[in-house]
Amino acid sequence: MLRISCPWCGTRDELEFTFGGESHVTRPTPDASDDVWSDYLFNKENPKGVHYESWMHRYGCGRWFNVARDTVTHEIYAVYPMGEAKPDLGETDRE
Amino acid sequence: MKHRIGLAEAVRLRSPGDDNIVFRYGTVLLKGYSFLSLARQALTGHKGWPVIWRSPEVKKSYDVIIIGAGGHGLATAYYLAKNHAVKNIAVLEKGWLGGGNTGRNTQVTRSNYYWPQSAAFFDHSLKLYEGLGRSLNFNVMLSQRGILNLAHNAYELEGMRRWANAIKINAIDAEVLTPIDIKKLVPLIDLDCRFPVHGGFIQRRGGISRHDAVAWGYARAASALGVDIIQQCEVTGFNTASGRVTGVNTTRGTIGADKISFAVAGHTSHLAKMAGFRVPVTSMQLQAMVSEPIKPCLDTVVVSTAIHMYVSQSDRGELVIGGGADVYNSYAQRGGIPVLQENVAALLELFPVFSRLRLMRQWAGITDITPDTTPLMGLTPVQNLYISGGWGTGGYKAIPAGGDTMAYTIANDKPHPLIEDFGLERFKSGALIDEGAASGVAH
């Protein structure tokens, strides 16, 4: 059971949240090539280590926020607002 | 002696296919499994069974290296050696043979897919499974007990009628059942549960087999054909020269290769990243659990997509239970309590009689989920590097066909006709094969 700290409501069980997948994915411009669009739409970072991802507090405030979470230990290193840059976590990548 | 060879010949001739030729030479009665070899071993206390695959030293280079000694990797090596006469093959495994998802799945084999490409591929696999025990001279304990999908409302039943019709159009067996049929087939089920059962459909050729036996059977047959299976040898990087693979760096040194293929369920992104390209894969935990063993009481695989549960009873008497994936990225191989509770709650709603059973074990495997839940197979942006991944929650049933078609793909450097549409290009062309609805359990 993940325990996630919603920036607005406090720490709750994962059951209250909806997972939104990888964060910090930038939408290409309309004139981008098929390769770029395909990469944007389908390809994932999917790291073994820290994953920068979005969650939504569905059964709470209903707001989205970002989480930096380890995909091996499930440890949550940081919770930060949408639109903010990735926090610097130092050397945590397992790959 | 003459008489013994005669018997071996008889065994060979009785078996369909030419596969038993592998075990034909001289020592067949010791090497091959038969009633006679069993009787002979029984007389000597079963102390004379040979080791079933070799553990050779690593060579400096190979014609083909396959990364991952799970079902898919071992099957690929076996068919490469058997059908394509490739002599110099190694299978590299970071842990132990069959210790990844091959040893963690719930052993279901079926071909009840919706789209023609998937139906053709997975039925090829089921047909190979039907002859696998004989082909490999290794009992994979295939039990075609039928796989039953339940519908919990009128609309879901309508969807299943359509699904079953699509399966039949693809020349695969499917049969729509009424609640009365279902009750006859599965007497322990409670049809009037919280989400009452309105009907369902069954693929009678579907069923279960023994997953370890599939890995061991392929390993033994591949080893007999000269394939080197190297365990505890983790790949740490690829060597390339002008866009073409030339070998791998491993924890046991650098090994050269003309061609390399990887089948590393769960770690596909990891390997692709090493090779310098990205894949449309999300790694998620899929968990399973078994109850304490009980007397035979359930001889069908029962699946409910709507309430996210499937159950079968193994030959050991344990109920094997699974359901939906833990829907966030993970490489943790353990599974969370919320999904476990959901699976068990769904099971008990359908089978209240199981409520007194205790769970004995629970575990998870890391599955590669693709956007359309169709596998990623074939060529990659790196020349002579091949991929077999994206198997999602259902790679086990695909092992024989996956091995067969990847062997062809590697040998000919072009995709086997059955997997032409499963390549990475479909994410650029848009020709996705959306099997989300047909994968048995939605995720």
Coordinates of C-alpha atoms in Angstrom, one line a residue:
Chain A
M1 CA 0.0 0.0 0.0
L2 CA 1.4 3.3 -1.1
R3 CA 0.9 6.2 1.3
I4 CA 0.8 9.4 -0.8
S5 CA 1.0 12.9 0.6
C6 CA -1.5 15.1 -1.2
P7 CA -0.2 18.7 -1.0
W8 CA -3.6 19.9 -0.1
C9 CA -5.2 17.1 2.0
G10 CA -2.3 15.4 3.7
T11 CA -1.1 11.7 3.7
R12 CA -3.7 9.2 2.5
D13 CA -3.8 5.5 1.2
E14 CA -3.2 4.9 -2.5
L15 CA -6.8 3.8 -2.8
E16 CA -7.9 7.5 -2.8
F17 CA -5.6 8.4 -5.8
T18 CA -5.6 7.8 -9.5
F19 CA -2.3 7.3 -11.3
G20 CA -1.6 9.6 -14.3
G21 CA 1.6 8.1 -15.7
E22 CA 4.9 9.8 -16.6
S23 CA 5.1 13.6 -16.0
H24 CA 7.2 16.2 -17.8
V25 CA 6.2 15.0 -21.3
T26 CA 6.3 17.9 -23.7
R27 CA 3.8 18.1 -26.5
P28 CA 5.5 18.6 -29.9
T29 CA 4.5 21.4 -32.3
P30 CA 1.8 20.5 -34.9
D31 CA 4.4 20.4 -37.7
A32 CA 6.5 17.8 -36.0
S33 CA 7.4 14.6 -37.8
D34 CA 5.6 11.3 -37.4
D35 CA 8.7 10.0 -35.5
V36 CA 8.4 12.8 -33.0
W37 CA 4.6 12.4 -32.6
S38 CA 4.9 8.7 -32.2
D39 CA 7.5 9.1 -29.6
Y40 CA 5.4 11.6 -27.7
L41 CA 2.2 9.6 -27.9
F42 CA 3.5 6.1 -27.1
N43 CA 7.1 5.8 -25.9
K44 CA 7.8 5.9 -22.2
E45 CA 10.8 6.4 -20.0
N46 CA 9.7 3.5 -17.8
P47 CA 12.9 3.7 -15.6
K48 CA 14.0 1.2 -13.0
G49 CA 14.6 3.7 -10.3
V50 CA 13.2 7.2 -9.8
H51 CA 10.0 7.9 -11.9
Y52 CA 8.6 11.4 -12.2
E53 CA 4.9 10.8 -12.4
S54 CA 1.5 12.5 -11.8
W55 CA -1.2 11.4 -9.4
M56 CA -4.7 12.8 -8.8
H57 CA -6.5 12.8 -5.5
R58 CA -9.7 11.4 -6.9
Y59 CA -11.5 10.7 -3.6
G60 CA -10.3 13.9 -2.0
C61 CA -9.7 17.3 -3.5
G62 CA -9.6 16.1 -7.1
R63 CA -6.3 17.9 -7.9
W64 CA -3.3 16.7 -9.9
F65 CA 0.3 16.9 -8.6
N66 CA 3.7 15.3 -9.3
V67 CA 5.5 12.6 -7.4
A68 CA 9.1 11.4 -7.6
R69 CA 8.9 7.7 -6.6
D70 CA 11.3 4.8 -6.8
T71 CA 9.9 2.0 -9.0
V72 CA 11.8 -0.7 -7.1
T73 CA 11.4 0.3 -3.5
H74 CA 8.2 2.5 -4.0
E75 CA 9.8 5.1 -1.8
I76 CA 8.4 8.6 -2.5
Y77 CA 11.3 11.1 -2.6
A78 CA 9.3 14.3 -3.4
V79 CA 5.8 15.6 -4.0
Y80 CA 5.7 18.8 -6.1
P81 CA 3.2 20.9 -8.0
M82 CA 2.2 20.4 -11.7
G83 CA 4.3 22.6 -14.0
E84 CA 7.3 22.7 -11.6
A85 CA 10.7 21.3 -12.8
K86 CA 11.9 17.9 -11.6
P87 CA 13.5 18.1 -8.2
D88 CA 17.2 17.3 -8.1
L89 CA 17.5 14.0 -6.2
G90 CA 21.2 13.4 -6.9
E91 CA 22.3 9.9 -7.8
T92 CA 19.2 7.7 -7.4
D93 CA 18.9 6.1 -10.9
R94 CA 19.3 2.3 -10.7
E95 CA 19.9 1.8 -14.3
Chain B
M1 CA 20.9 -54.0 -27.4
K2 CA 19.3 -54.4 -30.8
H3 CA 16.0 -54.9 -29.1
R4 CA 16.4 -51.6 -27.1
I5 CA 17.1 -49.5 -30.2
G6 CA 14.0 -51.1 -31.8
L7 CA 11.9 -49.9 -28.9
A8 CA 13.3 -46.4 -29.2
E9 CA 12.5 -46.4 -32.9
A10 CA 9.0 -47.5 -32.0
V11 CA 8.6 -44.6 -29.6
R12 CA 9.9 -42.2 -32.2
L13 CA 7.6 -43.4 -34.9
R14 CA 4.6 -43.3 -32.7
S15 CA 5.1 -39.6 -31.9
P16 CA 3.9 -37.1 -34.5
G17 CA 6.5 -34.7 -35.8
D18 CA 10.2 -35.4 -36.1
D19 CA 11.1 -33.7 -32.9
N20 CA 12.0 -36.8 -31.0
I21 CA 15.0 -37.3 -33.3
V22 CA 16.8 -35.1 -30.8
F23 CA 16.7 -38.0 -28.3
R24 CA 17.2 -40.8 -30.8
Y25 CA 20.9 -41.6 -30.7
G26 CA 22.2 -44.7 -28.9
T27 CA 21.6 -43.6 -25.3
V28 CA 18.0 -42.8 -26.0
L29 CA 16.7 -45.1 -23.4
L30 CA 18.7 -43.3 -20.7
K31 CA 18.3 -39.8 -22.1
G32 CA 14.8 -39.8 -23.3
Y33 CA 11.8 -40.1 -20.9
S34 CA 9.7 -43.2 -21.5
F35 CA 7.9 -45.8 -19.5
L36 CA 10.9 -48.0 -19.9
S37 CA 13.4 -45.4 -18.6
L38 CA 11.1 -44.8 -15.7
A39 CA 10.9 -48.5 -14.8
R40 CA 14.7 -48.8 -15.1
Q41 CA 15.3 -45.8 -12.9
A42 CA 12.8 -47.1 -10.4
L43 CA 14.9 -50.3 -10.0
T44 CA 18.0 -48.3 -9.2
G45 CA 16.3 -45.8 -6.8
H46 CA 16.1 -43.0 -9.3
K47 CA 19.8 -42.2 -8.8
G48 CA 20.8 -42.5 -12.5
W49 CA 18.8 -39.6 -14.1
P50 CA 21.2 -37.4 -16.0
V51 CA 21.3 -33.6 -15.6
I52 CA 18.8 -32.3 -18.1
W53 CA 20.7 -29.4 -19.5
R54 CA 24.4 -28.7 -19.7
S55 CA 26.1 -25.7 -17.9
P56 CA 28.9 -25.0 -20.3
E57 CA 31.7 -22.4 -20.1
V58 CA 31.0 -19.1 -22.0
K59 CA 32.5 -19.0 -25.5
K60 CA 34.1 -15.9 -26.9
S61 CA 31.4 -15.5 -29.5
Y62 CA 28.3 -17.0 -30.9
D63 CA 26.2 -16.8 -34.1
V64 CA 23.2 -15.9 -32.1
I65 CA 22.8 -14.7 -28.5
I66 CA 19.4 -14.7 -26.8
I67 CA 19.1 -12.6 -23.7
G68 CA 16.7 -14.1 -21.1
A69 CA 16.3 -17.8 -20.3
G70 CA 12.6 -17.7 -19.8
G71 CA 10.1 -19.6 -21.9
H72 CA 10.4 -17.2 -24.9
G73 CA 14.2 -17.1 -24.9
L74 CA 14.6 -20.9 -24.6
A75 CA 11.9 -21.6 -27.1
T76 CA 13.5 -19.2 -29.6
A77 CA 16.9 -21.0 -29.1
Y78 CA 15.3 -24.4 -29.5
Y79 CA 13.5 -23.5 -32.8
L80 CA 16.6 -21.7 -34.1
A81 CA 18.6 -24.9 -33.6
K82 CA 15.9 -27.3 -34.8
N83 CA 14.2 -25.5 -37.7
H84 CA 16.9 -23.2 -38.9
A85 CA 20.1 -25.2 -38.3
V86 CA 21.9 -22.5 -36.4
K87 CA 24.7 -24.2 -34.6
N88 CA 26.3 -21.7 -32.3
I89 CA 23.7 -20.3 -29.9
A90 CA 23.8 -19.0 -26.4
V91 CA 21.0 -18.1 -24.0
L92 CA 22.1 -15.6 -21.3
E93 CA 20.2 -15.4 -18.1
K94 CA 20.9 -12.8 -15.3
G95 CA 19.2 -15.0 -12.6
W96 CA 18.1 -18.6 -13.0
L97 CA 16.4 -20.3 -15.8
G98 CA 12.6 -19.8 -15.8
G99 CA 12.8 -17.6 -12.7
G100 CA 11.1 -14.5 -14.1
N101 CA 7.6 -14.3 -15.4
T102 CA 7.8 -17.9 -16.8
G103 CA 7.8 -19.1 -13.2
R104 CA 5.4 -16.4 -11.9
N105 CA 2.4 -16.6 -14.3
T106 CA -0.8 -18.6 -13.7
Q107 CA -0.2 -21.1 -16.5
V108 CA -3.2 -20.2 -18.7
T109 CA -3.2 -21.1 -22.4
R110 CA -6.0 -19.9 -24.7
S111 CA -6.5 -18.3 -28.1
N112 CA -9.8 -16.5 -27.6
Y113 CA -8.6 -13.3 -29.2
Y114 CA -10.7 -10.8 -31.1
W115 CA -8.5 -9.5 -34.0
P116 CA -7.4 -11.8 -36.8
Q117 CA -3.7 -11.2 -36.4
S118 CA -3.8 -12.1 -32.7
A119 CA -6.1 -15.0 -33.3
A120 CA -3.8 -16.5 -35.9
F121 CA -0.7 -16.1 -33.7
F122 CA -2.2 -17.3 -30.4
D123 CA -3.9 -20.2 -32.0
H124 CA -0.6 -21.3 -33.6
S125 CA 0.7 -21.2 -30.1
L126 CA -2.1 -23.3 -28.7
K127 CA -1.7 -25.8 -31.4
L128 CA 2.0 -26.1 -30.6
Y129 CA 1.1 -26.5 -26.9
E130 CA -1.2 -29.3 -27.9
G131 CA 1.8 -31.3 -29.2
L132 CA 4.5 -29.9 -27.0
G133 CA 4.8 -32.7 -24.5
R134 CA 5.6 -35.1 -27.3
S135 CA 7.7 -32.7 -29.3
L136 CA 10.0 -32.0 -26.3
N137 CA 9.7 -35.5 -24.7
F138 CA 8.8 -33.7 -21.5
N139 CA 5.4 -33.7 -19.9
V140 CA 4.1 -30.1 -19.8
M141 CA 0.9 -31.3 -18.1
L142 CA -1.4 -29.5 -20.6
S143 CA -5.0 -29.8 -19.4
Q144 CA -7.5 -28.4 -21.9
R145 CA -10.2 -28.0 -19.3
G146 CA -11.8 -25.0 -20.9
I147 CA -11.6 -21.3 -20.1
L148 CA -14.9 -19.7 -19.2
N149 CA -15.5 -15.9 -19.4
L150 CA -18.4 -14.6 -17.3
A151 CA -20.8 -11.8 -18.3
H152 CA -22.4 -9.9 -15.4
N153 CA -25.0 -7.9 -17.2
A154 CA -26.9 -8.0 -20.5
Y155 CA -24.6 -5.6 -22.3
E156 CA -21.5 -7.5 -21.4
L157 CA -23.2 -10.7 -22.6
E158 CA -23.9 -8.9 -25.9
G159 CA -20.3 -8.0 -26.1
M160 CA -19.3 -11.6 -25.5
R161 CA -21.6 -12.9 -28.2
R162 CA -19.8 -10.6 -30.6
W163 CA -16.4 -11.6 -29.2
A164 CA -17.3 -15.3 -29.5
N165 CA -18.5 -14.8 -33.1
A166 CA -15.3 -13.1 -34.0
I167 CA -13.3 -16.0 -32.5
K168 CA -15.4 -18.5 -34.5
I169 CA -14.9 -16.5 -37.7
N170 CA -11.2 -16.9 -37.0
A171 CA -11.7 -20.7 -37.1
I172 CA -11.2 -21.0 -33.3
D173 CA -13.6 -22.7 -31.0
A174 CA -15.9 -20.6 -28.8
E175 CA -19.4 -21.4 -27.3
V176 CA -21.8 -19.0 -25.6
L177 CA -23.3 -20.4 -22.4
T178 CA -26.4 -19.7 -20.4
P179 CA -26.4 -19.4 -16.7
I180 CA -27.8 -23.0 -16.4
D181 CA -24.9 -24.3 -18.6
I182 CA -22.5 -22.5 -16.4
K183 CA -24.0 -23.9 -13.2
K184 CA -23.7 -27.4 -14.6
L185 CA -20.1 -26.8 -15.6
V186 CA -19.0 -25.1 -12.4
P187 CA -21.4 -26.3 -9.6
L188 CA -19.7 -24.3 -6.8
I189 CA -20.4 -20.9 -8.5
D190 CA -23.0 -18.5 -7.0
L191 CA -24.8 -17.1 -10.0
D192 CA -26.9 -14.7 -7.9
C193 CA -23.9 -12.8 -6.4
R194 CA -23.7 -9.0 -6.1
F195 CA -23.2 -8.7 -9.9
P196 CA -25.3 -11.7 -11.1
V197 CA -24.0 -13.9 -13.8
H198 CA -26.0 -13.5 -17.0
G199 CA -24.1 -16.0 -19.1
G200 CA -20.7 -16.3 -20.7
F201 CA -18.6 -18.1 -23.3
I202 CA -16.1 -20.8 -23.2
Q203 CA -13.1 -21.8 -25.3
R204 CA -12.9 -25.6 -24.5
R205 CA -9.4 -25.9 -26.0
G206 CA -8.2 -23.4 -23.5
G207 CA -6.7 -24.6 -20.2
I208 CA -3.6 -24.7 -18.1
S209 CA -0.2 -26.5 -18.2
R210 CA 2.8 -26.6 -15.9
H211 CA 4.9 -23.5 -16.5
D212 CA 8.2 -24.8 -15.0
A213 CA 7.9 -27.9 -17.2
V214 CA 7.6 -25.7 -20.3
A215 CA 10.9 -23.8 -19.4
W216 CA 12.7 -27.0 -18.4
G217 CA 11.4 -28.9 -21.5
Y218 CA 12.6 -26.3 -23.9
A219 CA 15.9 -25.9 -22.0
R220 CA 16.5 -29.7 -22.2
A221 CA 15.7 -29.9 -25.8
A222 CA 17.7 -26.8 -26.7
S223 CA 20.7 -28.1 -24.7
A224 CA 20.5 -31.4 -26.5
L225 CA 20.8 -29.5 -29.8
G226 CA 23.9 -27.8 -28.6
V227 CA 22.5 -24.5 -27.3
D228 CA 24.7 -23.1 -24.4
I229 CA 22.5 -21.9 -21.5
I230 CA 24.5 -19.6 -19.4
Q231 CA 22.8 -18.7 -16.1
Q232 CA 23.9 -15.9 -13.7
C233 CA 25.2 -13.8 -16.6
E234 CA 23.7 -10.4 -16.7
V235 CA 23.9 -8.2 -19.8
T236 CA 25.2 -4.8 -18.9
G237 CA 25.5 -3.2 -22.4
F238 CA 25.5 -3.8 -26.1
N239 CA 28.5 -3.4 -28.4
T240 CA 27.8 -1.9 -31.8
A241 CA 29.7 -1.0 -34.9
S242 CA 28.1 1.3 -37.6
G243 CA 24.5 0.7 -36.4
R244 CA 24.9 -3.0 -36.1
V245 CA 25.3 -5.2 -32.9
T246 CA 28.5 -7.0 -32.5
G247 CA 28.2 -8.4 -29.0
V248 CA 27.3 -7.8 -25.4
N249 CA 29.1 -6.8 -22.2
T250 CA 28.1 -9.1 -19.3
T251 CA 28.9 -9.7 -15.7
R252 CA 31.0 -12.7 -17.1
G253 CA 32.9 -10.6 -19.7
T254 CA 32.4 -9.5 -23.3
I255 CA 30.8 -11.9 -25.7
G256 CA 30.7 -11.4 -29.5
A257 CA 27.6 -12.2 -31.6
D258 CA 26.4 -11.8 -35.1
K259 CA 22.8 -11.5 -34.0
I260 CA 21.2 -10.8 -30.7
S261 CA 17.6 -11.1 -29.5
F262 CA 16.1 -10.2 -26.2
A263 CA 13.1 -11.6 -24.4
V264 CA 13.3 -10.1 -20.9
A265 CA 9.7 -9.6 -19.8
G266 CA 9.4 -6.6 -17.5
H267 CA 12.9 -5.3 -18.4
T268 CA 12.3 -4.6 -22.1
S269 CA 12.6 -0.8 -21.6
H270 CA 15.8 -1.3 -19.7
L271 CA 17.4 -3.4 -22.5
A272 CA 16.1 -1.1 -25.2
K273 CA 17.6 1.9 -23.4
M274 CA 21.0 0.1 -23.4
A275 CA 20.7 -0.4 -27.1
G276 CA 19.8 3.3 -27.6
F277 CA 16.1 3.3 -28.5
R278 CA 12.8 3.9 -26.7
V279 CA 9.8 1.5 -26.5
P280 CA 6.1 2.0 -25.8
V281 CA 6.2 -0.1 -22.6
T282 CA 5.1 0.5 -19.0
S283 CA 6.3 -2.0 -16.4
M284 CA 3.6 -3.0 -13.9
Q285 CA 3.2 -5.6 -11.3
L286 CA 0.8 -8.4 -11.9
Q287 CA 0.1 -10.5 -8.9
A288 CA -1.1 -14.0 -8.3
M289 CA -1.7 -16.1 -5.3
V290 CA -2.5 -19.7 -4.3
S291 CA -4.7 -21.1 -1.6
E292 CA -3.9 -24.2 0.5
P293 CA -4.4 -27.4 -1.4
I294 CA -7.9 -28.9 -1.4
K295 CA -9.5 -31.9 -3.2
P296 CA -10.5 -31.4 -6.8
C297 CA -13.5 -29.1 -7.0
L298 CA -13.0 -26.8 -10.0
D299 CA -12.1 -28.3 -13.4
T300 CA -12.5 -25.1 -15.5
V301 CA -10.6 -21.9 -15.7
V302 CA -13.1 -19.2 -14.6
V303 CA -12.5 -15.6 -15.7
S304 CA -14.5 -12.5 -14.8
T305 CA -13.2 -9.3 -16.6
A306 CA -15.9 -7.1 -15.0
I307 CA -15.0 -7.9 -11.4
H308 CA -11.3 -8.6 -12.1
M309 CA -10.7 -12.1 -11.1
Y310 CA -9.7 -15.5 -12.5
V311 CA -9.2 -18.8 -10.8
S312 CA -8.2 -22.4 -11.7
Q313 CA -7.3 -25.3 -9.6
S314 CA -3.8 -26.7 -10.1
D315 CA -2.9 -30.4 -10.1
R316 CA -1.6 -29.9 -6.6
G317 CA -5.1 -28.9 -5.5
E318 CA -4.2 -25.2 -4.9
L319 CA -6.6 -22.6 -6.2
V320 CA -4.5 -20.3 -8.4
I321 CA -6.0 -16.8 -8.2
G322 CA -5.2 -13.7 -10.2
G323 CA -6.8 -10.4 -11.4
G324 CA -5.9 -7.0 -12.5
A325 CA -2.4 -5.4 -12.4
D326 CA -1.2 -2.8 -9.8
V327 CA -1.7 0.1 -12.1
Y328 CA 1.4 2.2 -11.6
N329 CA 5.0 1.8 -12.8
S330 CA 6.9 -0.8 -10.8
Y331 CA 9.8 -3.2 -10.8
A332 CA 9.1 -4.4 -7.3
Q333 CA 7.9 -8.0 -7.9
R334 CA 5.7 -8.2 -4.9
G335 CA 2.3 -6.5 -5.5
G336 CA 0.2 -4.3 -3.3
I337 CA -2.5 -5.2 -0.7
P338 CA -5.3 -3.2 -2.4
V339 CA -5.2 -5.3 -5.6
L340 CA -4.8 -8.5 -3.6
Q341 CA -8.0 -7.6 -1.6
E342 CA -9.9 -6.8 -4.8
N343 CA -9.0 -10.2 -6.3
V344 CA -9.9 -12.2 -3.3
A345 CA -13.2 -10.2 -2.7
A346 CA -14.2 -10.9 -6.3
L347 CA -13.4 -14.6 -5.9
L348 CA -15.4 -14.9 -2.7
E349 CA -18.4 -13.1 -4.3
L350 CA -18.5 -15.8 -7.0
F351 CA -17.4 -18.7 -4.8
P352 CA -18.5 -18.1 -1.2
V353 CA -17.6 -21.7 -0.5
F354 CA -13.9 -20.7 -0.7
S355 CA -14.1 -18.2 2.1
R356 CA -12.7 -20.6 4.7
L357 CA -9.5 -21.3 2.7
R358 CA -6.2 -19.7 3.6
L359 CA -3.8 -18.1 1.1
M360 CA -0.5 -19.9 1.1
R361 CA 1.6 -17.7 -1.2
Q362 CA 1.3 -14.4 -3.0
W363 CA 3.8 -12.9 -5.5
A364 CA 4.0 -10.6 -8.5
G365 CA 5.8 -10.5 -11.8
I366 CA 6.7 -7.4 -13.8
T367 CA 4.8 -7.2 -17.0
D368 CA 5.4 -5.1 -20.0
I369 CA 2.2 -3.3 -20.8
T370 CA 2.0 -1.8 -24.3
P371 CA -0.6 0.8 -25.4
D372 CA -2.6 -1.7 -27.4
T373 CA -1.8 -4.8 -25.2
T374 CA -0.3 -6.5 -28.3
P375 CA 3.3 -7.7 -28.1
L376 CA 6.4 -6.0 -29.6
M377 CA 8.1 -8.5 -31.9
G378 CA 10.6 -8.4 -34.7
L379 CA 13.3 -6.0 -35.8
T380 CA 14.6 -3.0 -33.9
P381 CA 16.3 0.3 -35.0
V382 CA 19.6 -1.5 -34.4
Q383 CA 20.6 -3.9 -37.1
N384 CA 20.7 -7.6 -36.2
L385 CA 19.1 -6.8 -32.8
Y386 CA 15.7 -8.4 -32.4
I387 CA 13.0 -7.8 -29.8
S388 CA 10.4 -10.1 -28.2
G389 CA 8.6 -8.1 -25.5
G390 CA 5.5 -6.2 -24.5
W391 CA 3.8 -9.5 -23.6
G392 CA 1.8 -7.7 -21.0
T393 CA -0.2 -10.0 -18.7
G394 CA -0.3 -13.0 -21.2
G395 CA 3.2 -14.0 -22.4
Y396 CA 3.0 -17.6 -21.1
K397 CA 0.4 -18.8 -23.6
A398 CA 2.5 -17.3 -26.4
I399 CA 5.8 -19.2 -25.6
P400 CA 5.8 -21.8 -28.4
A401 CA 4.6 -19.4 -31.1
G402 CA 6.8 -16.6 -29.8
G403 CA 9.8 -18.9 -30.0
D404 CA 8.9 -20.3 -33.4
T405 CA 8.3 -17.0 -35.1
M406 CA 11.2 -15.2 -33.4
A407 CA 13.5 -18.0 -34.6
Y408 CA 12.3 -17.4 -38.2
T409 CA 12.7 -13.7 -37.7
I410 CA 16.3 -14.0 -36.5
A411 CA 17.3 -16.5 -39.1
N412 CA 15.9 -14.6 -42.0
D413 CA 16.3 -11.0 -40.7
K414 CA 12.7 -10.3 -41.5
P415 CA 9.5 -10.8 -39.4
H416 CA 7.7 -14.1 -39.6
P417 CA 4.4 -13.7 -41.5
L418 CA 2.4 -14.3 -38.3
I419 CA 4.1 -11.3 -36.5
E420 CA 4.4 -8.8 -39.4
D421 CA 1.9 -6.5 -37.7
F422 CA 3.5 -6.8 -34.2
G423 CA 6.5 -4.6 -35.0
L424 CA 7.5 -1.3 -33.5
E425 CA 6.5 0.5 -36.7
R426 CA 2.8 0.2 -35.9
F427 CA 3.2 3.1 -33.4
K428 CA 4.2 5.3 -36.3
S429 CA 1.7 4.0 -38.9
G430 CA -1.1 4.0 -36.4
A431 CA -2.0 0.3 -37.2
L432 CA -2.5 -0.7 -33.6
I433 CA -4.1 -4.0 -32.7
D434 CA -6.1 -3.1 -29.7
E435 CA -6.6 -6.3 -27.8
G436 CA -7.4 -4.5 -24.5
A437 CA -10.9 -6.0 -24.5
A438 CA -9.7 -9.5 -25.5
S439 CA -6.8 -9.9 -23.1
G440 CA -9.0 -11.6 -20.6
V441 CA -8.4 -9.2 -17.8
A442 CA -8.6 -5.5 -18.6
H443 CA -5.8 -3.2 -17.4

